[in-house]
Amino acid sequence: AQSVAQPEDQVNVAEGNPLTVKCTYSVSGNPYLFWYVQYPNRGLQFLLKYITGDNLVKGSYGFEAEFNKSQTSFHLKKPSALVSDSALYFCAVRVYNQGGKLIFGQGTELSVKP
Amino acid sequence: EAGVAQSPRYKIIEKRQSVAFWCNPISGHATLYWYQQILGQGPKLLIQFQNNGVVDDSQLPKDRFSAERLKGVDSTLKIQPAKLEDSAVYLCASSLGRQTQETQYFGPGTRLLVL
């Protein structure tokens, strides 16, 4: 079965420090990987995706993610965190030619303190 | 461009009552999805439409949930009768098509509380 794991329920970072939100996946087939962010009482907002090509993907608001096929990971990163980055982050996967649904991880709460 | 619209934003009902949620996707998006997000979990797909046809409803509890997209644009998701475990946020998403690489864009969701 296809699955996504976000091993940390919460990540705490000081403003200005780099941040990493971890994601690993388990799929049979070629994965297409996505990151979404959810602010309180709002829907999911698309950040970035990996389809093919360069393993380092750049997205919105200064976020980037690195696809690592051997480690089956797709960690989200940002060089310098802002207090406004505090939110719930979801990693998701779709598998090529296996339907349209996104399979989500359970989410990671990011807290950035001033 | 306008995003995915959903209404109502919040709904409180008692168990065994019925409820309906409405979604208007981004203009021109042929594919529409309904997801259920239970507190503390990631969203899970309930049903996927391509235009007005159902592509995937394998995770939809069909004894109580129904959905339609009659004219290939707006969609309605209904629960009848509701159970306590249906308390969740119901998210609608849309994408241009069904290609695997296409981005799904989400609406603000409807938060349902069943008492």
Short mmCIF file of N, CA, C and O in Angstrom, two decimals, chain A residues 32 34 36 38 41-46 49 51 88 90 94-107, chain B residues 9-10 33 35 37 40-43 45 48 56 58-59 91 98-109 111:
data_model
loop_
_atom_site.label_atom_id
_atom_site.label_comp_id
_atom_site.label_asym_id
_atom_site.label_seq_id
_atom_site.Cartn_x
_atom_site.Cartn_y
_atom_site.Cartn_z
N TYR A 32 5.13 11.09 -7.48
CA TYR A 32 5.05 12.53 -7.70
C TYR A 32 4.77 13.12 -6.31
O TYR A 32 3.78 12.74 -5.68
N PHE A 34 4.42 16.22 -3.30
CA PHE A 34 3.86 17.55 -3.11
C PHE A 34 4.02 17.97 -1.64
O PHE A 34 3.98 17.14 -0.74
N TYR A 36 2.11 20.85 0.95
CA TYR A 36 1.05 21.83 1.16
C TYR A 36 1.21 22.41 2.56
O TYR A 36 1.72 21.75 3.47
N GLN A 38 -1.07 24.49 5.67
CA GLN A 38 -2.43 24.80 6.14
C GLN A 38 -2.37 25.75 7.31
O GLN A 38 -1.83 25.40 8.37
N ASN A 41 -7.97 27.33 10.21
CA ASN A 41 -9.28 27.58 9.61
C ASN A 41 -9.21 27.92 8.13
O ASN A 41 -10.08 28.63 7.60
N ARG A 42 -8.18 27.41 7.48
CA ARG A 42 -8.07 27.62 6.04
C ARG A 42 -7.76 26.30 5.36
O ARG A 42 -7.35 25.34 5.98
N GLY A 43 -7.96 26.28 4.06
CA GLY A 43 -7.67 25.06 3.30
C GLY A 43 -6.19 24.89 3.08
O GLY A 43 -5.36 25.65 3.58
N LEU A 44 -5.85 23.86 2.32
CA LEU A 44 -4.45 23.57 2.01
C LEU A 44 -3.97 24.48 0.89
O LEU A 44 -4.66 24.66 -0.12
N GLN A 45 -2.77 25.00 1.08
CA GLN A 45 -2.18 25.89 0.10
C GLN A 45 -0.96 25.20 -0.50
O GLN A 45 -0.08 24.75 0.23
N PHE A 46 -0.89 25.10 -1.82
CA PHE A 46 0.19 24.43 -2.52
C PHE A 46 1.50 25.19 -2.36
O PHE A 46 1.55 26.42 -2.53
N LYS A 49 6.18 21.03 -5.81
CA LYS A 49 6.03 19.62 -6.18
C LYS A 49 7.26 19.13 -6.92
O LYS A 49 7.97 19.92 -7.57
N ILE A 51 8.19 16.41 -9.84
CA ILE A 51 7.64 15.55 -10.89
C ILE A 51 8.76 14.69 -11.48
O ILE A 51 8.71 13.47 -11.47
N LEU A 88 0.66 24.32 9.75
CA LEU A 88 0.67 22.85 9.63
C LEU A 88 1.09 22.49 8.22
O LEU A 88 0.52 23.02 7.25
N PHE A 90 1.88 19.59 5.23
CA PHE A 90 1.54 18.24 4.79
C PHE A 90 2.35 17.86 3.57
O PHE A 90 2.43 18.62 2.59
N ARG A 94 1.46 11.15 -5.14
CA ARG A 94 0.63 10.49 -6.14
C ARG A 94 1.55 9.56 -6.91
O ARG A 94 2.73 9.85 -7.07
N VAL A 95 1.01 8.47 -7.39
CA VAL A 95 1.82 7.52 -8.13
C VAL A 95 1.39 7.52 -9.59
O VAL A 95 0.19 7.45 -9.89
N TYR A 96 2.38 7.61 -10.45
CA TYR A 96 2.10 7.70 -11.89
C TYR A 96 1.22 6.55 -12.35
O TYR A 96 1.47 5.40 -12.03
N ASN A 97 0.17 6.91 -13.05
CA ASN A 97 -0.76 5.94 -13.62
C ASN A 97 -1.54 5.12 -12.59
O ASN A 97 -2.02 4.04 -12.90
N GLN A 98 -1.65 5.64 -11.38
CA GLN A 98 -2.41 4.93 -10.35
C GLN A 98 -3.47 5.83 -9.74
O GLN A 98 -3.66 5.87 -8.54
N GLY A 99 -4.15 6.56 -10.57
CA GLY A 99 -5.27 7.35 -10.09
C GLY A 99 -4.86 8.74 -9.65
O GLY A 99 -3.69 9.07 -9.60
N GLY A 100 -5.88 9.54 -9.33
CA GLY A 100 -5.61 10.94 -9.07
C GLY A 100 -5.47 11.32 -7.61
O GLY A 100 -5.11 12.45 -7.31
N LYS A 101 -5.76 10.40 -6.70
CA LYS A 101 -5.81 10.85 -5.31
C LYS A 101 -4.42 11.14 -4.77
O LYS A 101 -3.44 10.49 -5.10
N LEU A 102 -4.39 12.15 -3.92
CA LEU A 102 -3.20 12.45 -3.15
C LEU A 102 -3.25 11.63 -1.86
O LEU A 102 -4.27 11.58 -1.19
N ILE A 103 -2.13 11.02 -1.52
CA ILE A 103 -2.01 10.32 -0.25
C ILE A 103 -1.18 11.20 0.66
O ILE A 103 -0.02 11.51 0.34
N PHE A 104 -1.78 11.61 1.78
CA PHE A 104 -1.15 12.59 2.65
C PHE A 104 -0.49 11.93 3.86
O PHE A 104 -0.94 10.91 4.37
N GLY A 105 0.57 12.59 4.36
CA GLY A 105 1.08 12.29 5.67
C GLY A 105 0.16 12.89 6.74
O GLY A 105 -0.82 13.57 6.41
N GLN A 106 0.50 12.68 8.00
CA GLN A 106 -0.38 13.12 9.08
C GLN A 106 -0.18 14.59 9.44
O GLN A 106 -0.92 15.15 10.24
N GLY A 107 0.85 15.21 8.84
CA GLY A 107 1.08 16.62 9.09
C GLY A 107 2.13 16.87 10.16
O GLY A 107 2.30 16.08 11.09
N ARG B 9 -19.09 27.37 5.67
CA ARG B 9 -17.77 27.20 6.27
C ARG B 9 -17.85 26.36 7.54
O ARG B 9 -16.92 25.63 7.87
N TYR B 10 -18.95 26.45 8.25
CA TYR B 10 -19.13 25.70 9.49
C TYR B 10 -20.55 25.16 9.54
O TYR B 10 -21.48 25.80 9.05
N TYR B 33 -12.35 16.99 -6.57
CA TYR B 33 -12.12 16.00 -5.50
C TYR B 33 -12.80 16.47 -4.22
O TYR B 33 -12.81 17.66 -3.91
N TYR B 35 -12.28 15.60 -0.16
CA TYR B 35 -11.46 14.95 0.84
C TYR B 35 -12.09 15.14 2.22
O TYR B 35 -12.73 16.16 2.49
N GLN B 37 -10.95 15.44 6.21
CA GLN B 37 -9.79 15.61 7.09
C GLN B 37 -10.26 15.55 8.54
O GLN B 37 -10.86 16.49 9.05
N GLY B 40 -6.16 15.99 13.38
CA GLY B 40 -4.90 15.31 13.66
C GLY B 40 -4.43 14.38 12.56
O GLY B 40 -3.41 13.70 12.71
N GLN B 41 -5.17 14.34 11.44
CA GLN B 41 -4.81 13.47 10.34
C GLN B 41 -4.69 14.26 9.04
O GLN B 41 -5.19 15.39 8.94
N GLY B 42 -4.06 13.64 8.06
CA GLY B 42 -4.04 14.23 6.73
C GLY B 42 -5.35 13.97 6.01
O GLY B 42 -6.10 13.06 6.37
N PRO B 43 -5.66 14.75 5.00
CA PRO B 43 -6.90 14.54 4.24
C PRO B 43 -6.91 13.17 3.55
O PRO B 43 -5.86 12.67 3.13
N LEU B 45 -9.07 11.01 0.46
CA LEU B 45 -9.99 11.17 -0.66
C LEU B 45 -11.28 10.41 -0.43
O LEU B 45 -11.28 9.23 -0.06
N GLN B 48 -13.66 11.35 -6.49
CA GLN B 48 -13.05 12.14 -7.55
C GLN B 48 -13.96 12.13 -8.77
O GLN B 48 -14.42 11.08 -9.20
N ASP B 56 -13.28 7.86 -9.08
CA ASP B 56 -12.88 7.04 -7.94
C ASP B 56 -13.79 7.37 -6.76
O ASP B 56 -13.79 8.51 -6.30
N SER B 58 -14.02 4.78 -4.26
CA SER B 58 -13.77 3.57 -3.50
C SER B 58 -13.73 3.79 -1.99
O SER B 58 -13.96 2.87 -1.21
N GLN B 59 -13.43 5.02 -1.54
CA GLN B 59 -13.35 5.31 -0.11
C GLN B 59 -14.59 6.04 0.40
O GLN B 59 -14.62 6.47 1.56
N LEU B 91 -12.94 18.99 2.58
CA LEU B 91 -12.20 19.83 1.66
C LEU B 91 -12.54 19.47 0.22
O LEU B 91 -12.57 18.30 -0.14
N ARG B 98 -6.65 15.20 -15.17
CA ARG B 98 -6.36 14.03 -14.34
C ARG B 98 -4.89 13.62 -14.36
O ARG B 98 -4.52 12.66 -13.72
N GLN B 99 -4.07 14.35 -15.10
CA GLN B 99 -2.67 13.95 -15.19
C GLN B 99 -2.03 13.93 -13.80
O GLN B 99 -2.30 14.79 -12.96
N THR B 100 -1.18 12.95 -13.58
CA THR B 100 -0.60 12.75 -12.26
C THR B 100 0.19 13.95 -11.76
O THR B 100 0.23 14.22 -10.56
N GLN B 101 0.82 14.69 -12.67
CA GLN B 101 1.68 15.78 -12.25
C GLN B 101 0.91 17.06 -11.95
O GLN B 101 1.49 18.03 -11.47
N GLU B 102 -0.39 17.07 -12.21
CA GLU B 102 -1.13 18.32 -12.04
C GLU B 102 -1.39 18.63 -10.58
O GLU B 102 -1.66 17.74 -9.76
N THR B 103 -1.34 19.90 -10.27
CA THR B 103 -1.54 20.36 -8.89
C THR B 103 -3.02 20.41 -8.57
O THR B 103 -3.83 20.88 -9.38
N GLN B 104 -3.36 19.95 -7.39
CA GLN B 104 -4.72 20.09 -6.88
C GLN B 104 -4.77 21.34 -6.01
O GLN B 104 -3.93 21.53 -5.13
N TYR B 105 -5.77 22.18 -6.25
CA TYR B 105 -5.96 23.42 -5.49
C TYR B 105 -7.18 23.25 -4.58
O TYR B 105 -8.24 22.84 -5.05
N PHE B 106 -6.98 23.59 -3.32
CA PHE B 106 -7.99 23.31 -2.30
C PHE B 106 -8.79 24.55 -1.92
O PHE B 106 -8.27 25.67 -1.90
N GLY B 107 -10.05 24.31 -1.58
CA GLY B 107 -10.89 25.35 -1.01
C GLY B 107 -10.66 25.47 0.48
O GLY B 107 -9.86 24.72 1.05
N PRO B 108 -11.36 26.40 1.15
CA PRO B 108 -11.15 26.64 2.58
C PRO B 108 -11.73 25.55 3.47
O PRO B 108 -11.38 25.47 4.65
N GLY B 109 -12.59 24.70 2.93
CA GLY B 109 -13.14 23.60 3.71
C GLY B 109 -14.43 23.97 4.44
O GLY B 109 -14.73 25.14 4.68
N ARG B 111 -16.16 22.89 8.03
CA ARG B 111 -15.93 22.20 9.29
C ARG B 111 -17.26 21.69 9.82
O ARG B 111 -18.15 22.49 10.12
#
